[in-house]
Coordinates of C-alpha atoms and ligand atoms in Angstrom, one line a residue:
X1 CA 88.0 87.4 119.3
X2 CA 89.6 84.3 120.5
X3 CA 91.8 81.6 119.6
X4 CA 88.6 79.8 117.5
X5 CA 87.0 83.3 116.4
X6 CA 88.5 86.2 113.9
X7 CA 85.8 88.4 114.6
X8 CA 83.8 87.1 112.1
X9 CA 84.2 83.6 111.9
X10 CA 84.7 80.6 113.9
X11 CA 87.6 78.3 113.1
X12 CA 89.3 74.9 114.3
X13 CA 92.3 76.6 115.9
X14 CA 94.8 73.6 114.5
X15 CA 93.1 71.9 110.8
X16 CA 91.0 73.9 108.0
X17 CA 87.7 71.5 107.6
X18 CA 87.1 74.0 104.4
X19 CA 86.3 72.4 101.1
X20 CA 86.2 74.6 98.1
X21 CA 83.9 74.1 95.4
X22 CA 86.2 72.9 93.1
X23 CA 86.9 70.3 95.8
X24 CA 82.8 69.6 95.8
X25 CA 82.8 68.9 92.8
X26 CA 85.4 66.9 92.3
X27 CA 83.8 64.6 94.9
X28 CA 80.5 65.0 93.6
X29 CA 81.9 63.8 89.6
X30 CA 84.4 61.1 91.4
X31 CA 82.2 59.6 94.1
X32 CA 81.1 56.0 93.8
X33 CA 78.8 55.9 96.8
X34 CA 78.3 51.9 97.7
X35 CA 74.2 52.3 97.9
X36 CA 72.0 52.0 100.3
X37 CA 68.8 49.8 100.9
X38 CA 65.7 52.4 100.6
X39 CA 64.3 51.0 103.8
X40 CA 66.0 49.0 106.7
X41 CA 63.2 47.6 109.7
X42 CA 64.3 47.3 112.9
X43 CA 63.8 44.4 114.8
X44 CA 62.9 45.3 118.5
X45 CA 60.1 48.1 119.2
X46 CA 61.3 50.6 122.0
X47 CA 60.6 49.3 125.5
X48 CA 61.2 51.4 128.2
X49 CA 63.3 50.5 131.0
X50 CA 63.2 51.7 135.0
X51 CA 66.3 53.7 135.7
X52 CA 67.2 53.4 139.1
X53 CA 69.7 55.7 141.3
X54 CA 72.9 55.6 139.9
X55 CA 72.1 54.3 136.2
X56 CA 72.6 56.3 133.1
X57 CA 70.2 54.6 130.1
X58 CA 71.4 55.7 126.6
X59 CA 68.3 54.6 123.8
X60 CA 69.6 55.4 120.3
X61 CA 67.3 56.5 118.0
X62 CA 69.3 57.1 114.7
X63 CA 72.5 59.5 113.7
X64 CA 73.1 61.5 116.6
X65 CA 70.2 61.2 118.3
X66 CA 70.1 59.5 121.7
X67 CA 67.4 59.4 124.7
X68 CA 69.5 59.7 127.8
X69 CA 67.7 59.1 131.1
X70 CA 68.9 59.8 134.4
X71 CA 68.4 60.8 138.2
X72 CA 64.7 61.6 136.9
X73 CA 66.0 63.6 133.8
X74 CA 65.3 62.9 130.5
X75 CA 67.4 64.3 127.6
X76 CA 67.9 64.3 123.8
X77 CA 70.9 64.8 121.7
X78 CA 70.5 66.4 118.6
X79 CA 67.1 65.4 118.2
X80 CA 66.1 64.5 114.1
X81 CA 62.5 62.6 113.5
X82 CA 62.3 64.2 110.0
X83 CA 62.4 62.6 106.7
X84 CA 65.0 64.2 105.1
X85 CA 68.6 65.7 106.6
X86 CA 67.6 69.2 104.3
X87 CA 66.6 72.9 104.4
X88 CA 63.5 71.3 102.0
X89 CA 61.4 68.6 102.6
X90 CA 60.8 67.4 99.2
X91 CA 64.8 66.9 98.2
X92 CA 68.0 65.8 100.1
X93 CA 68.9 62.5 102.1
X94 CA 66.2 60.9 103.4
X95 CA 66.3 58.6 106.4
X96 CA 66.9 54.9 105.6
X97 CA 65.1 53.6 109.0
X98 CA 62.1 55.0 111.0
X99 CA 63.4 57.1 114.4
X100 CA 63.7 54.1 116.7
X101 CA 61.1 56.2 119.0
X102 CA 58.5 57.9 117.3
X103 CA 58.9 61.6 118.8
X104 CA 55.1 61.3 120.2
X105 CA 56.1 58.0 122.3
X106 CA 58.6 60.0 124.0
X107 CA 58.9 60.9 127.7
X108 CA 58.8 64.4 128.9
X109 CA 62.1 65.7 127.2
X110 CA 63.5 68.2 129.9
X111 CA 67.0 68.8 128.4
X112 CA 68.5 68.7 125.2
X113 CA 71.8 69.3 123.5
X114 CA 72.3 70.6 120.0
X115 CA 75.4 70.0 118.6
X116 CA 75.8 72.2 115.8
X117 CA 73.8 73.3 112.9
X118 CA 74.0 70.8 109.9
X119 CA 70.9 69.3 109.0
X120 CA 71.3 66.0 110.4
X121 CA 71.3 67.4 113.6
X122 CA 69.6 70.7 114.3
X123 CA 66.0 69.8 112.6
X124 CA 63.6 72.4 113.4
X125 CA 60.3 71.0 112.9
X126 CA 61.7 67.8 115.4
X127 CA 62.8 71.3 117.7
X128 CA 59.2 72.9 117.6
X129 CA 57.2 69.8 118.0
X130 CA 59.7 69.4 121.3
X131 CA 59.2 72.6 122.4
X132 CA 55.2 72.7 122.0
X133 CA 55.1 69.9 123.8
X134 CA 57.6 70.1 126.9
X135 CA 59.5 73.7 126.8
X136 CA 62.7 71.3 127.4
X137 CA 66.2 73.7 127.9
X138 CA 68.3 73.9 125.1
X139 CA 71.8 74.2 124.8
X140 CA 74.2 74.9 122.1
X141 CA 77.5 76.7 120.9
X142 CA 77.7 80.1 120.0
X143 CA 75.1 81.6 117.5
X144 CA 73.2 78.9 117.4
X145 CA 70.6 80.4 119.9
X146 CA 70.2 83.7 118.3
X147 CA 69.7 81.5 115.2
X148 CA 66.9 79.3 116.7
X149 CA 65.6 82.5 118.3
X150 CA 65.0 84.1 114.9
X151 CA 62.7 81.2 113.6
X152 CA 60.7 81.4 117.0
X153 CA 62.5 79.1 119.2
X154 CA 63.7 81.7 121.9
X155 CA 65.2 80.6 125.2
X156 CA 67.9 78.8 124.4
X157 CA 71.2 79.0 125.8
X158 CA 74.3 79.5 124.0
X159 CA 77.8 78.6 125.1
X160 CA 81.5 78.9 124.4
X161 CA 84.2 76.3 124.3
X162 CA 84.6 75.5 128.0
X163 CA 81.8 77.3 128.8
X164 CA 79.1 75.5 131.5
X165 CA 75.5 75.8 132.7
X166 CA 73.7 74.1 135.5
X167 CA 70.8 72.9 134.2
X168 CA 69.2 71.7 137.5
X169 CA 71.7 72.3 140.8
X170 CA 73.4 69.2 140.3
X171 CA 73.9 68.6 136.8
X172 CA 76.2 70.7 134.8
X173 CA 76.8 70.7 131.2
X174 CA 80.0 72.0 129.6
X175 CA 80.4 72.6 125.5
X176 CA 83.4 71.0 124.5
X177 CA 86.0 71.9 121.1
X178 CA 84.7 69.6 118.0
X179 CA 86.6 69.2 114.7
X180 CA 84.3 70.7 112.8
X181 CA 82.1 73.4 110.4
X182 CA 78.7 75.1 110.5
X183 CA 76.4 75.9 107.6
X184 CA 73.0 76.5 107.7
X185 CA 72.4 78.6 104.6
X186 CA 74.2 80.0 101.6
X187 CA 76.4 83.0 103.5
X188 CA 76.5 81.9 107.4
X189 CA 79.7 78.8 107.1
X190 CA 81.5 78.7 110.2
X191 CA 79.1 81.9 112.0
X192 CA 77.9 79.6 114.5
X193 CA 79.9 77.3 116.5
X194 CA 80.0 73.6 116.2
X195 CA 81.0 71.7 119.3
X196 CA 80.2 68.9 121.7
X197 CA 78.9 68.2 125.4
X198 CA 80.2 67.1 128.5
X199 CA 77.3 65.9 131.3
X200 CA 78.0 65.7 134.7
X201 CA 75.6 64.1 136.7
X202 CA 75.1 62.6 140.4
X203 CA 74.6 59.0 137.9
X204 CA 78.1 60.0 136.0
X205 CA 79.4 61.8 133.3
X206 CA 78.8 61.8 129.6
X207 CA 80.4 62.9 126.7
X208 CA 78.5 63.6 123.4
X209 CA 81.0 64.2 120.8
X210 CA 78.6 65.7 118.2
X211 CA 80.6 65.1 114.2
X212 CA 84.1 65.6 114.8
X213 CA 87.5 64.6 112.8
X214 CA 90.1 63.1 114.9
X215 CA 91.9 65.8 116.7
X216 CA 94.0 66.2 119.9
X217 CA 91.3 67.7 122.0
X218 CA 90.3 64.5 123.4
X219 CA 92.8 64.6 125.8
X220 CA 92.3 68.0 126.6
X221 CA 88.5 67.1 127.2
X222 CA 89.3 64.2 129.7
X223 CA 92.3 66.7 131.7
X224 CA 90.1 69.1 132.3
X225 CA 86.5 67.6 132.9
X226 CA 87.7 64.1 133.8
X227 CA 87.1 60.6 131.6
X228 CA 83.5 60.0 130.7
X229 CA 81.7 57.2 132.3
X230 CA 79.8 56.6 129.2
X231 CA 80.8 58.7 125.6
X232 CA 78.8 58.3 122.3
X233 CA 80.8 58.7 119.7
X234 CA 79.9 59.2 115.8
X235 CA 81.6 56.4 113.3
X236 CA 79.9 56.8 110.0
X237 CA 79.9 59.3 106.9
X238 CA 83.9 58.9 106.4
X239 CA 84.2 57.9 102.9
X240 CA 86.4 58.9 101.1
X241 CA 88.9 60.0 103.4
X242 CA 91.0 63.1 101.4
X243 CA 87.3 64.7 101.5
X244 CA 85.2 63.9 105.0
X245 CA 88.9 63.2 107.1
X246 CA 89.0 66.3 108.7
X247 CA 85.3 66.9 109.6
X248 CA 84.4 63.1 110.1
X249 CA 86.0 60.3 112.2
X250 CA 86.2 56.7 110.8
X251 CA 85.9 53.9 113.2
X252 CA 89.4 53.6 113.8
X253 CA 90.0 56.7 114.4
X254 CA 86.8 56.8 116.9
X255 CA 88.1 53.8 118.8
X256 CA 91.2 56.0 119.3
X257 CA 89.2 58.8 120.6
X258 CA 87.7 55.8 123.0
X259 CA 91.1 55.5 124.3
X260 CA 92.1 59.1 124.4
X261 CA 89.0 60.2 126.5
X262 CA 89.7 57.1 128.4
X263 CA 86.1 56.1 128.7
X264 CA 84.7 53.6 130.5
X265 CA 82.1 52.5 128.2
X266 CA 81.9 54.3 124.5
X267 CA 78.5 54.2 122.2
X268 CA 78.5 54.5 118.5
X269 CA 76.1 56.4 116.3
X270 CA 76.0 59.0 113.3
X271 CA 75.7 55.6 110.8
X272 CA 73.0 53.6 109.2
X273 CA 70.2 56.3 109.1
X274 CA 70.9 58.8 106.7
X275 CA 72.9 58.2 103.0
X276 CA 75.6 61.6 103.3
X277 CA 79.0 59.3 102.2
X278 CA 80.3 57.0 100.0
X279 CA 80.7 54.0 102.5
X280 CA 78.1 51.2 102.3
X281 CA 75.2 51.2 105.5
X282 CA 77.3 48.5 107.3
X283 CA 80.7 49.2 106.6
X284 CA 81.3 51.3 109.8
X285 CA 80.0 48.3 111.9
X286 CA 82.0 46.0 110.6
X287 CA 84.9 48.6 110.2
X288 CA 84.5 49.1 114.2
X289 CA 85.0 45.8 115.2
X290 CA 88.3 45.6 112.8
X291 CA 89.6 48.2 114.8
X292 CA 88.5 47.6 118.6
X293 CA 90.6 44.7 117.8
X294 CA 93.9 46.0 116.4
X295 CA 93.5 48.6 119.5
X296 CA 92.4 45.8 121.9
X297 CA 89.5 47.4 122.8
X298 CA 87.2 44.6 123.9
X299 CA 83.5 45.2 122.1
X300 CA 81.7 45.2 125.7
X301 CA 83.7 48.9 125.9
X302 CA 82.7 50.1 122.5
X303 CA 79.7 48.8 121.5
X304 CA 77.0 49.2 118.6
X305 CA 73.7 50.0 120.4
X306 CA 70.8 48.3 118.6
X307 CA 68.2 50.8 117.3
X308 CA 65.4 51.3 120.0
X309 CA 67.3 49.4 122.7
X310 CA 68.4 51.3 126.0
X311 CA 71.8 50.3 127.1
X312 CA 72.0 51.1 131.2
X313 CA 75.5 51.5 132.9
Ligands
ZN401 ZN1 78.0 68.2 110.7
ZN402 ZN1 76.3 64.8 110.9

């Protein structure tokens, strides 16, 4: 029990993310999703850069999936290669681009961070393939490892709000409160917890925010683990608002959170890959630099990675 579990279930200690059915489908029979092209090519093929002492690179490779390299450590966010964001793989939403690395042309992966347990973002076949390969560490928020550990992905290690693990000696990782929900299946909402992650490293810290809503623990994040050298930081699946609002920043609302964490450098991602709102494939781009502008955030401080591109600071 604690101020985010009942005994049962966890729960955002300050907002209800809960939709009810009647609220699904009332979305579902309103919606007038702006489409989507059925395939987008990227321009630029992944080329790997050399990361030297003190550099962080950060590759995005499509929703919340991001390479991160660093004092010899390679690590993955959420990692999702698969077609489709769903428990089948012949029905749900199906990527728009390719993964901007194919998950074969990857370097040894020795870390990675799981977010929580929506589809977009814990993908088990991308998981296993990761795991056959490189036996990287996993870690997550509460349940999610006794989760992964029941479909034969034992060893992973499973953290509280707040809670931290030292990966290697000098890197420590701390799962941070999200403004969010879990559901894997048809009985299990909110049994495992959703959250983000804080990385410190000798190179710098970084915050992967995981889906949030905009809440107030921002600040909380940066008084007690200090303002991220680089934060990535989702901006996409936010229309319309009375539905996604409380589990799904828009790009204002994320350049806010920029300035609440008081980062030095913020990424965006979670847009352009997989179809799950109503907003069209470049409205959160545009939508961004609208609002780094009435925030006067200059865009060198929040910017759009390209697909495929590493971004060093
Ligand atoms: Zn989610
Ligand atoms: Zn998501």
């Amino acid at each position: 029990m604690s101020d985010h579990f009942d005994g049962k279930r966890f729960f955002n200690p300050h907002v209800s993310t809960d939709r009810s059915v009647a609220d699904l489908l009332r979305w579902r029979r309103s919606r007038r999703p702006v489409p989507w092209p059925r395939y987008w090519q990227d321009e630029a093929p992944f080329t790997p850069v050399p990361v030297s002492g003190n550099d962080i690179a950060a590759t995005y490779i499509g929703q919340a999936t991001f390479l991160l390299q660093f004092s010899g450590l390679n690590v993955l966010t959420d990692p999702m290669f698969s077609l489709r964001a769903s428990p089948v793989a012949w029905l749900g939403p199906k990527r728009v681009r390719d993964p901007a690395i194919a998950l074969v042309d990857l370097p040894p992966i020795h870390l990675v961070l799981l977010s929580h347990n929506h589809y977009d973002h814990m993908d088990l076949p991308s998981l296993r393939s990761l795991c056959d390969r490189w036996r990287p560490l996993v870690v997550t928020g509460l349940g999610n490892g006794a989760y992964l550990a029941g479909k034969g992905l034992a060893g992973a290690i499973e953290l509280d709000w707040w809670q931290s693990c030292n990966p290697r000696p000098d890197v420590r990782v701390t799962f941070v409160p999200a403004q969010h929900w879990s559901k894997r299946g048809l009985f299990d909402r909110r049994t495992m917890l959703w959250g983000g992650h804080m990385l410190e490293t000798p190179a710098g810290r970084v915050y992967f925010a995981g889906d949030t809503g905009y809440p107030a623990h921002f600040h909380d994040i940066r008084r007690r683990l200090g303002e991220p050298d680089l934060a990535l930081l989702p901006i996409g699946a936010y229309e319309p608002r009375w539905f996604m609002g409380p589990q799904h920043m828009n790009p204002d609302e994320a350049v806010q959170a920029h300035r609440d964490l008081g980062a030095h450098l913020s990424l965006a991602m979670h847009f352009a890959t997989f179809p799950l709102a109503d907003e069209a494939i470049d409205a959160p781009v545009l939508a961004l630099a609208k609002a780094r502008d009435r925030h006067g955030v200059p865009a060198d401080r929040f910017q759009v990675p390209a697909f495929g591109t590493p971004v060093v600071c």
